[in-house]
């Protein structure tokens, strides 16, 4: 592979990121690098490219809307934005009281949710926002304060105050609410960046009960799990609970950047004019793409494919060498290995033309397109099995 992310003098062109390969185009579940190398993309841009690459629905939405209207100030509404808000309310099941704030990414949607939590807390004299150990809510300063990982947080201390991190256990949850002062609790139904770790059975149901009892908001970060990724539009819908607010991003634009905060019930009354806004958030181009993507997922019943292909992948992968167990839901899959060699497996897979990643030392994550079928799964199993075999052989070699 050419290391053409450096300039002619060998200096890095980018300050951070982008070291594995130089990708220049994609089609369906495949991407190609600048040397013509072809890869099967089972990471999907980290749970983003839900329709794969260069999908005609996305191309048409971008090109048609680009020729009509890309941006207006937020003094004005646009039909695309109103359609998206109403569609998200319907899919999230907010009923009439729901409201939507459109942002440009997941972190931004979470920042909006943090401000929602503060508005609620300040109204009721509650100062603490709870977050969970293992959580990832983003890298901006507010979201970072809710992302309790030393490597991410420590260089940027002091962090936003009024945040308490607890273990994701029902006992810790009950203790934190018993201590009082809780304005809101933030949680991901499945902790994607931690290694596709689902919350313990009953955790979110109990969080809903306690939040209601203590007049706190239950705010779900579904940036990775939402927009159909787990086989329901939102992962919490598997549990039959209703949050006070939910954030999405990643798959909702199938690669076009956008995010959203969706509020339920009285949480929808907290923001008032002047308290928040975004120049680009909710622009008609991003909104048109999200409308087209969500409509396509719905009309093609792609959530059924997400559920079925997810189950098929988890079953087939469970039988492979080095695999201890699998977890996740739909097409957000964590493959737990019986040794901390996930980074080696991901690197080996890349050299064999498969894009996956290792969110934890012993976990491989898959987040492929909702459109995958028999041929993509067969190709994945071929390359993934060969990669596991190669790493297992290397391990034996090293042990000798
Ligand atoms: C990716 C992610 C974010 C951050 O979203 P960006 O679009 O990168 O800002 C926040 N929360 C969760 C759960 C995520 O997976």
Short mmCIF file of C-alpha atoms and ligand atoms in Angstrom, two decimals:
data_model
loop_
_atom_site.label_atom_id
_atom_site.label_comp_id
_atom_site.label_asym_id
_atom_site.label_seq_id
_atom_site.Cartn_x
_atom_site.Cartn_y
_atom_site.Cartn_z
CA UNK A 1 0.00 0.00 0.00
CA UNK A 2 1.25 3.48 -0.86
CA UNK A 3 1.61 5.73 2.16
CA UNK A 4 0.26 8.71 0.27
CA UNK A 5 -1.23 10.40 3.34
CA UNK A 6 2.19 12.10 3.64
CA UNK A 7 3.42 14.99 1.50
CA UNK A 8 6.57 14.77 -0.66
CA UNK A 9 8.80 15.69 2.29
CA UNK A 10 7.28 12.89 4.36
CA UNK A 11 5.24 15.17 6.59
CA UNK A 12 1.80 14.11 7.78
CA UNK A 13 -0.93 15.97 5.95
CA UNK A 14 -3.63 15.32 8.53
CA UNK A 15 -3.34 16.04 12.23
CA UNK A 16 -5.16 12.88 13.30
CA UNK A 17 -6.57 9.71 11.79
CA UNK A 18 -6.52 8.04 8.37
CA UNK A 19 -3.61 5.60 8.38
CA UNK A 20 -4.87 2.22 7.21
CA UNK A 21 -5.46 2.72 3.52
CA UNK A 22 -6.32 5.52 1.14
CA UNK A 23 -9.86 4.80 -0.05
CA UNK A 24 -11.21 6.51 -3.12
CA UNK A 25 -14.49 4.89 -4.13
CA UNK A 26 -17.13 2.42 -3.13
CA UNK A 27 -20.06 0.47 -4.55
CA UNK A 28 -22.47 -1.56 -2.49
CA UNK A 29 -20.57 -3.29 0.32
CA UNK A 30 -17.16 -2.82 -1.32
CA UNK A 31 -14.57 -0.03 -1.28
CA UNK A 32 -11.41 0.44 -3.37
CA UNK A 33 -8.14 2.13 -2.43
CA UNK A 34 -5.99 4.38 -4.62
CA UNK A 35 -3.87 1.37 -5.68
CA UNK A 36 -6.94 -0.50 -6.89
CA UNK A 37 -7.12 -2.77 -3.83
CA UNK A 38 -10.67 -3.98 -3.15
CA UNK A 39 -12.17 -4.47 0.31
CA UNK A 40 -15.41 -5.87 1.66
CA UNK A 41 -16.67 -3.22 4.07
CA UNK A 42 -18.21 -4.86 7.14
CA UNK A 43 -17.54 -1.87 9.38
CA UNK A 44 -19.74 0.43 7.29
CA UNK A 45 -17.82 3.57 8.23
CA UNK A 46 -18.51 2.58 11.87
CA UNK A 47 -22.25 1.92 11.62
CA UNK A 48 -22.88 4.72 9.13
CA UNK A 49 -23.11 3.37 5.56
CA UNK A 50 -26.39 1.53 6.14
CA UNK A 51 -27.14 1.34 2.40
CA UNK A 52 -23.54 0.55 1.47
CA UNK A 53 -21.66 2.88 -0.87
CA UNK A 54 -22.92 4.89 -3.84
CA UNK A 55 -26.50 3.73 -3.35
CA UNK A 56 -28.78 5.21 -6.05
CA UNK A 57 -31.32 6.37 -3.44
CA UNK A 58 -28.63 8.45 -1.71
CA UNK A 59 -27.15 9.74 -4.97
CA UNK A 60 -30.59 10.79 -6.26
CA UNK A 61 -31.52 12.51 -3.00
CA UNK A 62 -28.26 14.48 -2.94
CA UNK A 63 -28.28 15.49 -6.59
CA UNK A 64 -31.97 16.43 -6.75
CA UNK A 65 -31.91 18.43 -3.54
CA UNK A 66 -28.57 20.05 -4.41
CA UNK A 67 -30.19 21.52 -7.52
CA UNK A 68 -33.14 22.83 -5.52
CA UNK A 69 -31.94 24.23 -2.16
CA UNK A 70 -28.91 23.34 -0.02
CA UNK A 71 -29.08 25.83 2.81
CA UNK A 72 -31.20 28.60 4.26
CA UNK A 73 -30.89 30.33 7.63
CA UNK A 74 -32.79 28.85 10.51
CA UNK A 75 -35.18 31.80 10.40
CA UNK A 76 -36.89 29.60 7.82
CA UNK A 77 -38.32 26.11 7.79
CA UNK A 78 -38.06 23.88 4.73
CA UNK A 79 -40.40 21.11 3.58
CA UNK A 80 -37.53 18.58 3.82
CA UNK A 81 -36.81 19.49 7.43
CA UNK A 82 -40.47 19.38 8.48
CA UNK A 83 -40.93 16.04 6.73
CA UNK A 84 -37.89 14.62 8.54
CA UNK A 85 -39.07 15.88 11.93
CA UNK A 86 -42.48 14.35 11.42
CA UNK A 87 -40.98 11.07 10.16
CA UNK A 88 -38.61 10.81 13.13
CA UNK A 89 -41.47 11.50 15.55
CA UNK A 90 -43.48 8.72 13.96
CA UNK A 91 -40.61 6.20 13.96
CA UNK A 92 -39.68 7.11 17.55
CA UNK A 93 -43.32 6.88 18.63
CA UNK A 94 -43.32 10.25 20.38
CA UNK A 95 -46.99 11.01 19.68
CA UNK A 96 -48.06 14.61 19.16
CA UNK A 97 -45.96 16.05 21.99
CA UNK A 98 -42.64 14.99 20.47
CA UNK A 99 -40.17 17.47 19.05
CA UNK A 100 -37.03 17.16 16.97
CA UNK A 101 -33.83 19.20 16.92
CA UNK A 102 -31.65 18.57 13.87
CA UNK A 103 -27.87 18.68 14.24
CA UNK A 104 -24.87 17.70 12.12
CA UNK A 105 -23.49 14.69 14.01
CA UNK A 106 -23.93 12.45 17.01
CA UNK A 107 -21.80 14.45 19.40
CA UNK A 108 -23.71 17.60 18.54
CA UNK A 109 -27.02 15.85 19.17
CA UNK A 110 -25.63 14.75 22.55
CA UNK A 111 -24.47 18.28 23.40
CA UNK A 112 -28.05 19.37 22.74
CA UNK A 113 -29.26 16.59 25.04
CA UNK A 114 -26.85 17.74 27.76
CA UNK A 115 -28.32 21.24 27.52
CA UNK A 116 -31.78 19.67 27.73
CA UNK A 117 -30.68 17.90 30.93
CA UNK A 118 -29.39 21.19 32.36
CA UNK A 119 -32.62 23.03 31.50
CA UNK A 120 -34.57 20.31 33.29
CA UNK A 121 -32.16 20.21 36.25
CA UNK A 122 -32.09 24.00 36.65
CA UNK A 123 -35.88 24.13 36.56
CA UNK A 124 -36.18 21.56 39.35
CA UNK A 125 -33.01 22.24 41.37
CA UNK A 126 -31.28 19.00 40.32
CA UNK A 127 -27.56 19.29 39.57
CA UNK A 128 -26.23 15.85 38.62
CA UNK A 129 -26.06 14.14 35.26
CA UNK A 130 -25.36 10.42 35.52
CA UNK A 131 -23.40 8.57 32.88
CA UNK A 132 -22.15 5.00 32.69
CA UNK A 133 -18.66 3.61 32.83
CA UNK A 134 -17.80 2.28 29.38
CA UNK A 135 -19.93 4.96 27.71
CA UNK A 136 -18.97 6.88 24.59
CA UNK A 137 -20.97 10.03 23.90
CA UNK A 138 -18.43 12.03 21.87
CA UNK A 139 -15.27 14.15 22.05
CA UNK A 140 -16.50 17.73 22.44
CA UNK A 141 -16.13 19.04 25.95
CA UNK A 142 -19.66 18.36 27.19
CA UNK A 143 -19.99 14.91 25.66
CA UNK A 144 -16.42 14.15 26.77
CA UNK A 145 -17.38 14.78 30.40
CA UNK A 146 -19.94 11.96 29.97
CA UNK A 147 -17.36 9.64 28.38
CA UNK A 148 -15.47 8.26 31.38
CA UNK A 149 -12.26 7.01 29.84
CA UNK A 150 -8.96 8.35 31.21
CA UNK A 151 -7.16 8.41 27.85
CA UNK A 152 -9.92 10.57 26.37
CA UNK A 153 -10.62 12.79 29.40
CA UNK A 154 -7.38 13.37 31.32
CA UNK A 155 -5.52 15.54 28.77
CA UNK A 156 -8.51 17.92 28.75
CA UNK A 157 -9.16 18.39 32.46
CA UNK A 158 -10.90 20.19 34.04
CA UNK A 159 -14.06 18.73 32.57
CA UNK A 160 -17.63 20.05 32.72
CA UNK A 161 -18.75 19.68 36.35
CA UNK A 162 -21.96 18.10 37.63
CA UNK A 163 -21.40 14.69 36.05
CA UNK A 164 -21.19 11.41 37.92
CA UNK A 165 -20.07 8.16 36.29
CA UNK A 166 -21.50 4.92 37.68
CA UNK A 167 -21.04 1.28 36.81
CA UNK A 168 -23.70 -0.07 34.46
CA UNK A 169 -25.31 -2.26 37.13
CA UNK A 170 -28.77 -2.05 38.65
CA UNK A 171 -27.23 -1.82 42.14
CA UNK A 172 -25.11 1.21 41.17
CA UNK A 173 -28.12 2.78 39.46
CA UNK A 174 -30.30 2.43 42.57
CA UNK A 175 -27.56 3.79 44.79
CA UNK A 176 -27.04 6.83 42.54
CA UNK A 177 -30.73 7.70 42.50
CA UNK A 178 -31.01 7.15 46.27
CA UNK A 179 -28.24 9.76 46.73
CA UNK A 180 -30.59 12.29 45.10
CA UNK A 181 -29.95 15.39 42.91
CA UNK A 182 -30.20 13.46 39.62
CA UNK A 183 -31.36 15.65 36.71
CA UNK A 184 -30.79 13.05 34.01
CA UNK A 185 -29.17 9.76 33.18
CA UNK A 186 -27.47 9.16 29.83
CA UNK A 187 -27.08 5.63 28.48
CA UNK A 188 -26.44 3.72 25.26
CA UNK A 189 -28.65 0.61 25.03
CA UNK A 190 -25.59 -1.19 23.63
CA UNK A 191 -22.20 0.39 24.34
CA UNK A 192 -20.72 0.31 20.85
CA UNK A 193 -17.29 1.82 21.40
CA UNK A 194 -16.76 -0.21 24.58
CA UNK A 195 -16.96 -3.35 22.43
CA UNK A 196 -20.65 -3.79 21.56
CA UNK A 197 -21.55 -4.37 25.21
CA UNK A 198 -25.29 -4.58 25.92
CA UNK A 199 -26.49 -3.11 29.21
CA UNK A 200 -27.41 -5.74 31.82
CA UNK A 201 -30.85 -7.32 31.54
CA UNK A 202 -33.46 -5.06 33.15
CA UNK A 203 -31.11 -2.06 33.48
CA UNK A 204 -32.99 0.35 31.23
CA UNK A 205 -36.40 -0.72 32.53
CA UNK A 206 -35.20 0.04 36.07
CA UNK A 207 -33.60 3.30 34.89
CA UNK A 208 -36.97 4.31 33.42
CA UNK A 209 -38.75 3.56 36.71
CA UNK A 210 -36.18 5.41 38.82
CA UNK A 211 -35.97 8.40 36.50
CA UNK A 212 -39.77 8.77 36.60
CA UNK A 213 -39.86 8.35 40.39
CA UNK A 214 -37.11 10.96 40.93
CA UNK A 215 -38.24 13.43 38.25
CA UNK A 216 -35.08 12.87 36.20
CA UNK A 217 -34.79 12.52 32.43
CA UNK A 218 -33.86 9.22 30.80
CA UNK A 219 -31.76 10.20 27.78
CA UNK A 220 -30.71 7.45 25.40
CA UNK A 221 -27.75 7.85 23.08
CA UNK A 222 -28.79 5.80 20.08
CA UNK A 223 -26.25 7.38 17.76
CA UNK A 224 -24.87 3.91 16.98
CA UNK A 225 -27.88 1.68 17.81
CA UNK A 226 -30.63 3.85 16.27
CA UNK A 227 -31.90 4.32 12.71
CA UNK A 228 -32.62 0.59 12.39
CA UNK A 229 -29.17 -0.79 13.21
CA UNK A 230 -30.47 -3.36 15.72
CA UNK A 231 -33.52 -4.44 13.73
CA UNK A 232 -35.91 -1.93 15.35
CA UNK A 233 -35.84 1.78 14.51
CA UNK A 234 -34.47 2.37 18.01
CA UNK A 235 -32.82 -0.23 20.23
CA UNK A 236 -34.97 0.77 23.22
CA UNK A 237 -38.04 -0.33 21.27
CA UNK A 238 -36.94 -3.95 21.87
CA UNK A 239 -37.56 -3.24 25.58
CA UNK A 240 -40.89 -1.44 25.31
CA UNK A 241 -39.71 1.57 27.32
CA UNK A 242 -40.13 5.24 26.42
CA UNK A 243 -37.20 7.58 27.09
CA UNK A 244 -37.55 11.33 27.61
CA UNK A 245 -35.10 11.98 24.81
CA UNK A 246 -33.08 10.02 22.30
CA UNK A 247 -30.19 11.02 20.05
CA UNK A 248 -29.34 9.54 16.65
CA UNK A 249 -26.80 10.16 13.89
CA UNK A 250 -24.50 7.60 12.16
CA UNK A 251 -26.83 5.51 9.91
CA UNK A 252 -29.63 8.07 9.61
CA UNK A 253 -27.98 9.80 6.64
CA UNK A 254 -26.32 6.64 5.25
CA UNK A 255 -23.04 8.60 5.08
CA UNK A 256 -24.37 12.12 4.76
CA UNK A 257 -23.62 13.93 8.05
CA UNK A 258 -26.56 14.66 10.30
CA UNK A 259 -27.81 13.97 13.79
CA UNK A 260 -30.96 14.57 15.77
CA UNK A 261 -32.32 14.92 19.27
CA UNK A 262 -35.87 13.63 19.60
CA UNK A 263 -37.81 14.52 22.75
CA UNK A 264 -40.91 12.97 24.27
CA UNK A 265 -43.69 14.40 26.45
CA UNK A 266 -42.88 17.35 28.71
CA UNK A 267 -39.15 17.18 27.84
CA UNK A 268 -40.28 18.73 24.53
CA UNK A 269 -41.24 21.94 26.36
CA UNK A 270 -37.78 22.65 27.82
CA UNK A 271 -36.04 24.45 24.96
CA UNK A 272 -37.39 27.91 24.09
CA UNK A 273 -36.21 30.40 21.46
CA UNK A 274 -32.68 31.63 22.10
CA UNK A 275 -31.54 28.59 24.10
CA UNK A 276 -29.98 26.60 21.27
CA UNK A 277 -29.41 26.55 17.53
CA UNK A 278 -27.15 25.48 14.69
CA UNK A 279 -26.27 27.14 11.38
CA UNK A 280 -26.08 23.95 9.35
CA UNK A 281 -28.28 21.70 11.47
CA UNK A 282 -31.46 20.65 9.66
CA UNK A 283 -30.32 21.98 6.30
CA UNK A 284 -32.59 20.85 3.45
CA UNK A 285 -29.86 18.76 1.77
CA UNK A 286 -29.12 16.62 4.84
CA UNK A 287 -32.83 16.39 5.63
CA UNK A 288 -33.69 15.27 2.09
CA UNK A 289 -31.06 12.51 2.26
CA UNK A 290 -32.30 11.26 5.63
CA UNK A 291 -35.89 11.26 4.36
CA UNK A 292 -34.90 9.22 1.32
CA UNK A 293 -32.81 6.77 3.38
CA UNK A 294 -35.46 6.19 6.04
CA UNK A 295 -38.21 5.88 3.44
CA UNK A 296 -36.17 3.30 1.52
CA UNK A 297 -35.42 1.26 4.66
CA UNK A 298 -39.14 1.28 5.43
CA UNK A 299 -40.48 0.53 1.94
CA UNK A 300 -37.96 -2.28 1.36
CA UNK A 301 -38.56 -3.81 4.82
CA UNK A 302 -34.81 -3.66 5.38
CA UNK A 303 -35.21 -4.01 9.15
CA UNK A 304 -36.29 -7.62 8.52
CA UNK A 305 -33.03 -8.17 6.65
CA UNK A 306 -31.09 -6.53 9.49
CA UNK A 307 -32.63 -8.94 12.00
CA UNK A 308 -32.26 -12.06 9.85
CA UNK A 309 -28.73 -11.35 8.57
CA UNK A 310 -27.59 -10.36 12.04
CA UNK A 311 -28.81 -13.65 13.50
CA UNK A 312 -27.24 -15.58 10.61
CA UNK A 313 -23.87 -13.86 11.04
CA UNK A 314 -23.80 -14.38 14.81
CA UNK A 315 -24.66 -18.07 14.41
CA UNK A 316 -22.05 -18.71 11.70
CA UNK A 317 -19.31 -16.75 13.42
CA UNK A 318 -19.84 -18.53 16.76
CA UNK A 319 -18.48 -21.76 15.27
CA UNK A 320 -15.15 -20.26 14.10
CA UNK A 321 -11.72 -20.75 15.71
CA UNK A 322 -10.69 -18.17 18.37
CA UNK A 323 -14.32 -17.06 18.82
CA UNK A 324 -15.54 -17.24 22.43
CA UNK A 325 -18.99 -15.67 21.99
CA UNK A 326 -20.97 -13.09 20.07
CA UNK A 327 -23.18 -10.24 21.26
CA UNK A 328 -25.11 -7.24 20.02
CA UNK A 329 -28.35 -7.02 18.08
CA UNK A 330 -29.26 -6.89 14.40
CA UNK A 331 -26.27 -5.72 12.38
CA UNK A 332 -24.32 -4.29 15.32
CA UNK A 333 -22.27 -7.32 16.26
CA UNK A 334 -19.48 -7.86 18.77
CA UNK A 335 -17.36 -10.97 18.27
CA UNK A 336 -15.60 -11.81 21.53
CA UNK A 337 -12.32 -13.66 20.98
CA UNK A 338 -10.75 -16.01 23.52
CA UNK A 339 -7.50 -13.97 23.48
CA UNK A 340 -6.71 -10.23 23.24
CA UNK A 341 -5.79 -10.47 19.55
CA UNK A 342 -8.63 -8.50 17.98
CA UNK A 343 -6.31 -5.80 16.59
CA UNK A 344 -4.18 -8.52 14.95
CA UNK A 345 -7.27 -10.12 13.44
CA UNK A 346 -8.51 -6.77 12.10
CA UNK A 347 -5.07 -6.00 10.61
CA UNK A 348 -4.84 -9.47 9.06
CA UNK A 349 -8.36 -9.08 7.63
CA UNK A 350 -7.43 -5.75 6.05
CA UNK A 351 -4.49 -7.28 4.19
CA UNK A 352 -6.93 -9.91 2.90
CA UNK A 353 -9.47 -7.31 1.75
CA UNK A 354 -11.93 -7.08 4.67
CA UNK A 355 -12.66 -3.96 6.73
CA UNK A 356 -13.66 -4.64 10.36
CA UNK A 357 -12.40 -3.11 13.60
CA UNK A 358 -11.36 -3.93 17.17
CA UNK A 359 -13.15 -1.64 19.67
CA UNK A 360 -11.65 -3.64 22.57
CA UNK A 361 -8.54 -5.87 22.79
CA UNK A 362 -10.64 -9.04 22.55
CA UNK A 363 -13.59 -7.77 20.48
CA UNK A 364 -14.18 -7.45 16.74
CA UNK A 365 -17.06 -5.20 15.67
CA UNK A 366 -19.20 -5.68 12.59
CA UNK A 367 -21.61 -2.99 11.40
CA UNK A 368 -22.25 -3.78 7.74
CA UNK A 369 -24.89 -2.35 5.40
CA UNK A 370 -28.55 -3.28 5.98
CA UNK A 371 -28.60 -4.53 2.40
CA UNK A 372 -26.12 -7.40 2.77
CA UNK A 373 -27.12 -10.77 1.35
CA UNK A 374 -25.78 -14.29 0.79
CA UNK A 375 -22.77 -13.27 -1.30
CA UNK A 376 -21.50 -10.62 1.15
CA UNK A 377 -21.88 -13.02 4.06
CA UNK A 378 -20.07 -15.81 2.20
CA UNK A 379 -17.20 -13.48 1.26
CA UNK A 380 -17.01 -12.20 4.83
CA UNK A 381 -16.87 -15.72 6.31
CA UNK A 382 -14.12 -16.73 3.86
CA UNK A 383 -11.83 -13.83 4.67
CA UNK A 384 -12.65 -13.69 8.37
CA UNK A 385 -12.01 -17.41 8.85
CA UNK A 386 -8.69 -17.16 7.01
CA UNK A 387 -7.73 -14.18 9.16
CA UNK A 388 -8.57 -16.02 12.39
CA UNK A 389 -6.62 -19.06 11.20
CA UNK A 390 -3.61 -16.91 10.36
CA UNK A 391 -3.62 -15.21 13.77
CA UNK A 392 -4.16 -18.52 15.59
CA UNK A 393 -1.20 -20.02 13.69
CA UNK A 394 0.93 -16.98 14.51
CA UNK A 395 -0.01 -17.33 18.20
CA UNK A 396 1.05 -20.97 18.22
CA UNK A 397 4.29 -20.01 16.54
CA UNK A 398 4.94 -17.35 19.19
CA UNK A 399 4.10 -19.78 22.00
CA UNK A 400 6.75 -22.23 20.78
C1 LIG B 1 -20.23 7.66 17.20
C2 LIG B 1 -20.93 7.94 18.46
C3 LIG B 1 -21.05 9.25 18.97
C4 LIG B 1 -20.39 10.41 18.28
O1 LIG B 1 -21.02 10.71 17.07
P1 LIG B 1 -20.28 11.65 15.99
O2 LIG B 1 -21.21 11.63 14.82
O3 LIG B 1 -18.93 11.07 15.74
O4 LIG B 1 -20.19 13.00 16.57
C5 LIG B 1 -21.77 9.44 20.12
N1 LIG B 1 -22.35 8.42 20.76
C6 LIG B 1 -22.27 7.16 20.31
C7 LIG B 1 -22.97 6.08 21.05
C8 LIG B 1 -21.54 6.87 19.16
O5 LIG B 1 -21.44 5.62 18.72
#
